[in-house]
Tab-separated table of C-alpha atoms in Angstrom:
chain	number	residue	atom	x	y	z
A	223	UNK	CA	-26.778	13.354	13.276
A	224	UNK	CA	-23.881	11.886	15.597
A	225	UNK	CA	-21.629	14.159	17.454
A	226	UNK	CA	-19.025	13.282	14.712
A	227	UNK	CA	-21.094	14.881	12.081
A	228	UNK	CA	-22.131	17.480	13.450
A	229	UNK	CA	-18.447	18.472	13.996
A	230	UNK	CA	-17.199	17.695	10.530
A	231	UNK	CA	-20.480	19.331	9.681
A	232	UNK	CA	-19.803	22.583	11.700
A	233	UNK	CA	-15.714	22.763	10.491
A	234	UNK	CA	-16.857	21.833	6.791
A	235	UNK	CA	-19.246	25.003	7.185
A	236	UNK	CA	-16.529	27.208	8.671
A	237	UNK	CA	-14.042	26.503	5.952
A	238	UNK	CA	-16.353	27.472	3.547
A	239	UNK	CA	-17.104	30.654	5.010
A	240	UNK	CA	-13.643	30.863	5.624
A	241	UNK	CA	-12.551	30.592	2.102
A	242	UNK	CA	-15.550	33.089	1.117
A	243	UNK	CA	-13.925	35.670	3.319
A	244	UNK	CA	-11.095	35.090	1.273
A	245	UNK	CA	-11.531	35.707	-2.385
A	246	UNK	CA	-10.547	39.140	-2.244
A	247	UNK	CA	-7.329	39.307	-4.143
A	248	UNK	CA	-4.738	38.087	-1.044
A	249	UNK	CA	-2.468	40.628	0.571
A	250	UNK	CA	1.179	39.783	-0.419
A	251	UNK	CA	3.266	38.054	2.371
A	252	UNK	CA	4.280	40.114	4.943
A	253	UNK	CA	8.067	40.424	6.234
A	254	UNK	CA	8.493	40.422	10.341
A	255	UNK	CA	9.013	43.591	11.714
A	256	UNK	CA	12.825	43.835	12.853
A	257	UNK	CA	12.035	46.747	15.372
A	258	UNK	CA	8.853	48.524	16.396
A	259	UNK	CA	10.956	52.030	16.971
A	260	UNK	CA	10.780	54.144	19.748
A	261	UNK	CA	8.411	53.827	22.259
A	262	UNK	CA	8.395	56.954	24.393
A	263	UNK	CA	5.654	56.080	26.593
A	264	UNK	CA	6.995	53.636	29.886
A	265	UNK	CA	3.925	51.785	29.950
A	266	UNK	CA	4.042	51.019	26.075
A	267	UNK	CA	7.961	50.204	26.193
A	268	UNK	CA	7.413	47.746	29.382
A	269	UNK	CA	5.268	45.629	26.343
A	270	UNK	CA	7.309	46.546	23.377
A	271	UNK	CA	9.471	42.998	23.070
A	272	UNK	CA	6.230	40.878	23.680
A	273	UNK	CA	4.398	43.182	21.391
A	274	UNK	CA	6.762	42.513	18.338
A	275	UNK	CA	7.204	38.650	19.063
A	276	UNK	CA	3.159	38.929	18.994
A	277	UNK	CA	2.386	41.197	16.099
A	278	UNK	CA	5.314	38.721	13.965
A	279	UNK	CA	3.460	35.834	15.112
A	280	UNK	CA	0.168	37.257	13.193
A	281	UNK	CA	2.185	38.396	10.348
A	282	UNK	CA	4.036	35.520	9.222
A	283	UNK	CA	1.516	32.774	10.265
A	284	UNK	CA	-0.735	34.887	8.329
A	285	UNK	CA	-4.623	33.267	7.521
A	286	UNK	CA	-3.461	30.132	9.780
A	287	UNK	CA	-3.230	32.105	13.183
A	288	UNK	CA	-7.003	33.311	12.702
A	289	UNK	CA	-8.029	30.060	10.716
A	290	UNK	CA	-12.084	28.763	12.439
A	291	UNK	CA	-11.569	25.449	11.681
A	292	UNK	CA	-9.185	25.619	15.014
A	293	UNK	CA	-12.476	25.839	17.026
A	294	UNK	CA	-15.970	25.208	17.647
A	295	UNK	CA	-18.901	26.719	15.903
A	296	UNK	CA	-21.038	29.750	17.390
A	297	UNK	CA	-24.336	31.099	16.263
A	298	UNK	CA	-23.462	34.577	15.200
A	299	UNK	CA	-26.176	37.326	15.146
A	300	UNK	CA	-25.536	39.359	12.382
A	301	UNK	CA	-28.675	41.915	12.809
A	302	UNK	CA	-27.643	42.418	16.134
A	303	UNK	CA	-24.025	43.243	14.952
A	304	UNK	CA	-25.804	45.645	12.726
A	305	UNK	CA	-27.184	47.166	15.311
A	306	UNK	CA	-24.167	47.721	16.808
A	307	UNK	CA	-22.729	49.401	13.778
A	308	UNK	CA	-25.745	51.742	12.998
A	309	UNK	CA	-25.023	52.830	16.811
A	310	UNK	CA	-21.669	54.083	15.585
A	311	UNK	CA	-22.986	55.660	12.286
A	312	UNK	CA	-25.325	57.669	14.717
A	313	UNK	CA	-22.797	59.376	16.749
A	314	UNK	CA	-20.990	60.151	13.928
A	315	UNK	CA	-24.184	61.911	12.952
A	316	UNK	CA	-24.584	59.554	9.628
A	317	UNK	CA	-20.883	60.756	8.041
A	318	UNK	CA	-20.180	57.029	8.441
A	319	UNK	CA	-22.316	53.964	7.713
A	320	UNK	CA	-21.166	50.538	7.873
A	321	UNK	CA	-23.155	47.714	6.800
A	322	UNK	CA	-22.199	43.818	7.995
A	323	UNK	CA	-22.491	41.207	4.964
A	324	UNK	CA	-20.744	38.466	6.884
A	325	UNK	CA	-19.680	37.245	10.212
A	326	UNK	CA	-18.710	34.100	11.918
A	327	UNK	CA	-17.174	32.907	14.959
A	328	UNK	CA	-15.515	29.487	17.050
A	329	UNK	CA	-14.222	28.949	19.977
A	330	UNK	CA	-10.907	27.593	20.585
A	331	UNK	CA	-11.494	27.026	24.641
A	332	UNK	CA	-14.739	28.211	27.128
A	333	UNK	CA	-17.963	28.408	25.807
A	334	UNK	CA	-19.416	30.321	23.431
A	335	UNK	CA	-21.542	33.502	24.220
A	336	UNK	CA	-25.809	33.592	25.155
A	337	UNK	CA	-28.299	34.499	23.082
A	338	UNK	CA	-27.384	37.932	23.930
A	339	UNK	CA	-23.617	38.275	22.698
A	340	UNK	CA	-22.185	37.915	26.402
A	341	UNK	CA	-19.045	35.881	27.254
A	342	UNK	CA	-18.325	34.327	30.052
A	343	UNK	CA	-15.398	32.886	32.356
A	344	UNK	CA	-11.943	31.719	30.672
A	345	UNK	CA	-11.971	32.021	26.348
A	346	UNK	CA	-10.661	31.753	23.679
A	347	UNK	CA	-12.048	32.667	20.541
A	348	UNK	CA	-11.847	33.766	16.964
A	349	UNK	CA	-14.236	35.406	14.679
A	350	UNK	CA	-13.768	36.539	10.384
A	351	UNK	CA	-16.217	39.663	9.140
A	352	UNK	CA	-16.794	41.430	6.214
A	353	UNK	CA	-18.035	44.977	5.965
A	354	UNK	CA	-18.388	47.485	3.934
A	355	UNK	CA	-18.192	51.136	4.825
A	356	UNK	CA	-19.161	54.176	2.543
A	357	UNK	CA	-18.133	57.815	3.106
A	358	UNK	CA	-19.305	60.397	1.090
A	359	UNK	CA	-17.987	59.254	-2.493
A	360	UNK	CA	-15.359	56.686	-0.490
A	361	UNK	CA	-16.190	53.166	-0.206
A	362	UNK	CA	-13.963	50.313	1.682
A	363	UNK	CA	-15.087	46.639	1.536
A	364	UNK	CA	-12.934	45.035	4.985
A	365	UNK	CA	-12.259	41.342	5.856
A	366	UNK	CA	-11.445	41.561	9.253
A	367	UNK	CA	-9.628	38.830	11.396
A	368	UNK	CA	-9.889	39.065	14.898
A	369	UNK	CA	-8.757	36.554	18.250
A	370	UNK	CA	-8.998	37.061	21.490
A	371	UNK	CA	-8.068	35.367	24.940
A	372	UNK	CA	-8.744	36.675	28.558
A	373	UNK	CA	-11.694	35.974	31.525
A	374	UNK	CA	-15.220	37.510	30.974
A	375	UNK	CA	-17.768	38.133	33.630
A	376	UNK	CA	-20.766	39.408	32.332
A	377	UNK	CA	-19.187	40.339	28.668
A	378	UNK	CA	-16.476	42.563	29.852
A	379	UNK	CA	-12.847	41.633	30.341
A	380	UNK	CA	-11.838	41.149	33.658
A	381	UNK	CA	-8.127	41.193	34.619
A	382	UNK	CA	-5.125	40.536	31.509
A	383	UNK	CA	-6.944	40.387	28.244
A	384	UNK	CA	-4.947	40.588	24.748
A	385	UNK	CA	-7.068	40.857	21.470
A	386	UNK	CA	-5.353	39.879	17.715
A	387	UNK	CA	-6.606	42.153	14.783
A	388	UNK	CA	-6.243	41.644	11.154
A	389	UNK	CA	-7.650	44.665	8.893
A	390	UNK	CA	-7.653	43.433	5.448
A	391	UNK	CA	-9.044	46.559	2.866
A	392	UNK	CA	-9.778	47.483	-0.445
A	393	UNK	CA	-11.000	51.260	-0.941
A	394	UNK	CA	-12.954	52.582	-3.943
A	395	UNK	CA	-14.397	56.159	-5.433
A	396	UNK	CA	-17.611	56.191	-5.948
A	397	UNK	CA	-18.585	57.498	-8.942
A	398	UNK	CA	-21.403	60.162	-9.750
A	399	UNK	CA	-23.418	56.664	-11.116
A	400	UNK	CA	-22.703	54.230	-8.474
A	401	UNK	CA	-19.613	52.708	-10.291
A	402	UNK	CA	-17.116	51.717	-7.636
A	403	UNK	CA	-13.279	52.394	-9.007
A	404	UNK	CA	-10.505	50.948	-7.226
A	405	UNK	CA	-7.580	53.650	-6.875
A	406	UNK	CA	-3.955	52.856	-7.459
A	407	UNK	CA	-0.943	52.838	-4.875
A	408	UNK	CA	-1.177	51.884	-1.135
A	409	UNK	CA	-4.244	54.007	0.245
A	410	UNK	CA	-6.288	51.106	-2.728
A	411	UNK	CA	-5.591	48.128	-0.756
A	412	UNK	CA	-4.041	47.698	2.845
A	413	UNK	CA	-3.251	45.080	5.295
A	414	UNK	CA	-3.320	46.367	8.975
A	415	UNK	CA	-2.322	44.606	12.132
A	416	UNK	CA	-3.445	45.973	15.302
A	417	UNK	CA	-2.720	44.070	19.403
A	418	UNK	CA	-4.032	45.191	22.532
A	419	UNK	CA	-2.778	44.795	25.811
A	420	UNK	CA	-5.844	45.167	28.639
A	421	UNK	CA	-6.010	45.090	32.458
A	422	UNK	CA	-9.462	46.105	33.522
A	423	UNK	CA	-11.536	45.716	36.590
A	424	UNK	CA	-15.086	44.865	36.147
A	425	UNK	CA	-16.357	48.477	36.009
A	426	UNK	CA	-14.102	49.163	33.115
A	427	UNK	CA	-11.224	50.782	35.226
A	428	UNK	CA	-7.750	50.323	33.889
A	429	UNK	CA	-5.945	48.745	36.392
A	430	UNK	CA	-3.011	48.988	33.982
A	431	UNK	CA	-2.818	51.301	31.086
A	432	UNK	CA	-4.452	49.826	28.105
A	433	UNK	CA	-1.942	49.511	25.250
A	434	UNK	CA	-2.469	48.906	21.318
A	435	UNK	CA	0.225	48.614	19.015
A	436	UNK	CA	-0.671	48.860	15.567
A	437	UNK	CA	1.318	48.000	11.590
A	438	UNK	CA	-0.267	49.603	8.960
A	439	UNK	CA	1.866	47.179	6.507
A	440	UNK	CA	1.494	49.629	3.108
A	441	UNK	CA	2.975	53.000	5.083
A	442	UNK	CA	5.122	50.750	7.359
A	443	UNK	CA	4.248	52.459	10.020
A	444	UNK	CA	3.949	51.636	13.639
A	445	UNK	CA	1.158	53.564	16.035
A	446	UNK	CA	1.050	53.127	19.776
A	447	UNK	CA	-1.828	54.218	21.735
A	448	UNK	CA	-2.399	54.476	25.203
A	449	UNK	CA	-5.591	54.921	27.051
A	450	UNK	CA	-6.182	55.409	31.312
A	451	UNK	CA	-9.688	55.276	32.613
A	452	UNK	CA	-9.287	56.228	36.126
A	453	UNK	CA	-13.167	55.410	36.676
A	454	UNK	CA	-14.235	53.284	34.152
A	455	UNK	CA	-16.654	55.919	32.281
A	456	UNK	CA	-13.604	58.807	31.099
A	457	UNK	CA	-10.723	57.816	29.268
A	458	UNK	CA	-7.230	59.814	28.435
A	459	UNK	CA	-5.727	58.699	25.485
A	460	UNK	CA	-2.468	59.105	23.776
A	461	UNK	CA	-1.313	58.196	20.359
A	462	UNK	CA	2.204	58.045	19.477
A	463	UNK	CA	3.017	57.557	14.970
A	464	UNK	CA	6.537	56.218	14.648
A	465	UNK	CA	7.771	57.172	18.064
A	466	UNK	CA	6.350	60.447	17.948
A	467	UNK	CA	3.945	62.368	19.631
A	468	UNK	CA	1.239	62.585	17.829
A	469	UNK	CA	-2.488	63.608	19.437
A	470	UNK	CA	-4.007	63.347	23.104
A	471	UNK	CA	-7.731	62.737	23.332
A	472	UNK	CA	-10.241	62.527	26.404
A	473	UNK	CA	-13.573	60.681	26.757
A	474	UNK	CA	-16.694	59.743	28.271
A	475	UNK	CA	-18.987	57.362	28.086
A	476	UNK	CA	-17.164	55.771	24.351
A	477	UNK	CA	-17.895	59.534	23.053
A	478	UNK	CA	-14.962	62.449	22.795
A	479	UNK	CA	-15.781	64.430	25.598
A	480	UNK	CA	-12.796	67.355	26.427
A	481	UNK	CA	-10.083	68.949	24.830
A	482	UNK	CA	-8.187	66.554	22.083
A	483	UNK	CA	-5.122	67.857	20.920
A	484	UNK	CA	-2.875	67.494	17.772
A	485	UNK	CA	0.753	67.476	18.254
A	486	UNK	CA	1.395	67.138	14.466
A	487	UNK	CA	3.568	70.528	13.239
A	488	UNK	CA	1.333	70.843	10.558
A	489	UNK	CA	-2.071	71.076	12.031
A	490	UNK	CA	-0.267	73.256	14.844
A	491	UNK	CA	1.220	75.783	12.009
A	492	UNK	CA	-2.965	76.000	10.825
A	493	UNK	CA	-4.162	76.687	14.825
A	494	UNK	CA	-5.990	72.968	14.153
A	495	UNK	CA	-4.103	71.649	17.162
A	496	UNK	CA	-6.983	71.701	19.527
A	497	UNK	CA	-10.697	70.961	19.823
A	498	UNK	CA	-13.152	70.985	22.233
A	499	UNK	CA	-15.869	68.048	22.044
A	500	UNK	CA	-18.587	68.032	24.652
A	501	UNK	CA	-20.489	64.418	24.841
A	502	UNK	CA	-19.349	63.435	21.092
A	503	UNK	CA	-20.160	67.158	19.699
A	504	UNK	CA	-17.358	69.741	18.851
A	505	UNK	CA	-18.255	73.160	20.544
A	506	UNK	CA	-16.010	76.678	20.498
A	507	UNK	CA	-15.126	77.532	23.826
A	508	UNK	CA	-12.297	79.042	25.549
A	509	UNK	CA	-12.986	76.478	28.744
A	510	UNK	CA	-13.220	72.978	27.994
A	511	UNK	CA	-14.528	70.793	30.770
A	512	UNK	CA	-14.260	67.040	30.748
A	513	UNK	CA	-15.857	66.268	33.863
């Protein structure tokens, strides 16, 4: 086959996944956001007017900003991804379990990863999933959009990274017989946008503070989170919900490790304001250490 073919061949195959990614019932057009609110935290502010010229450009462009066809074909390993996912499901002790159906990937510029997953130098790239995820009687089938564009040196980000995320759910009860219901009003189906600002060293070390803005499009509402990692193994984040404070978390190692604390009046009027989590598990203690 001549390079030609194997081209048409390789965008031919990706619109076809594409479009199978697609036949859940479409999301309804989004409006741009007009404002993201306030932004208390100076880091997350510095960002705000590029982060609302970048989370319109994914609304209102829509399938077409995360569309494969713009690049070439990768091999994706969807055991491995699996894999991945099961990791997840085991530190949440089994609560959660995810399974991958689908998953592809192309690269708009650099080359795309080795056998093992791992980027590297200058990319550009954009990938289309679909999950499912089941929770005690709670099941959510996800189409998830993602692009990303930064340097990679050994499959970590090195230097200014920004990632693109399109969450695109349906949730269902599951019933007593397996039946799968789809629920009415906005917690059924959801369209969330989430953009991440990164400056890391090569040891995972924010050299910036790493900032995600996120749209939940249904609740219109607008989350900012942002996360230090003074040595590149324990985090600090904080999570603001429409400009207000909302919890702080601390972690090691990708597993809560320290105090987290709620800020939400609610949880503080039920003394569920703080918890202590040592190495992922939640402990009672009147210290809690996060070293």
């Amino acid at each position: 086959m001549n390079t030609v073919a194997r081209r048409y061949g390789c965008r031919k195959s990706l619109a076809l996944l594409a479009a199978g990614f697609l036949m859940a019932p479409l999301a309804q057009a989004q409006e741009a956001l007009r404002s993201l609110g306030p932004v208390p935290d100076p880091a997350a502010a510095a960002l705000a007017p590029r982060a609302l010229a970048d989370l319109n450009r994914m609304i209102t462009q829509g399938d077409a900003y995360f569309d494969l066809g713009q690049g070439v074909a990768c091999k994706v390993d969807v055991a491995q991804r699996q894999k991945e996912a099961d990791k997840w499901a085991a530190a949440a002790s089994g609560a959660v379990m995810t399974t991958i159906k689908e998953a592809a990937q192309s690269m708009i510029s650099g080359a795309c990863p080795d056998g093992d997953g791992v980027f590297s130098g200058p990319v550009e790239y954009v990938e289309a999933s679909l999950s499912r995820t089941e929770m005690s009687n709670i099941v959510m089938d996800t189409h998830t959009a993602l692009r990303v564009q930064g340097v990679q040196v050994q499959g970590r980000a090195v230097g200014e990274s920004t990632s693109f995320t399109r969450n695109r759910s349906t949730t269902y009860h599951k019933l007593a017989s397996g039946e799968l219901v789809a629920p009415q009003g906005a917690a059924a189906q959801d369209v969330s946008y989430f953009l991440t600002y990164a400056t890391d060293d090569q040891s995972g070390k924010t050299i910036k503070p790493r900032v995600m803005f996120s749209f939940d499009a249904a609740r219109k509402i607008v989350v900012v989170n942002v996360t230090e990692s003074p040595d590149g193994v324990r985090e600090v984040s904080t999570m603001y919900t429409d400009g207000k404070l909302f919890m702080r978390s601390r972690s090691k190692n990708g597993n809560y490790h320290g105090l987290t604390e709620y800020f939400d009046p609610t949880l503080v009027q039920i003394n569920k304001d703080k918890v202590c989590y040592q190495n992922g598990t939640e402990i009672k203690a009147l210290q809690c250490p996060d070293t």
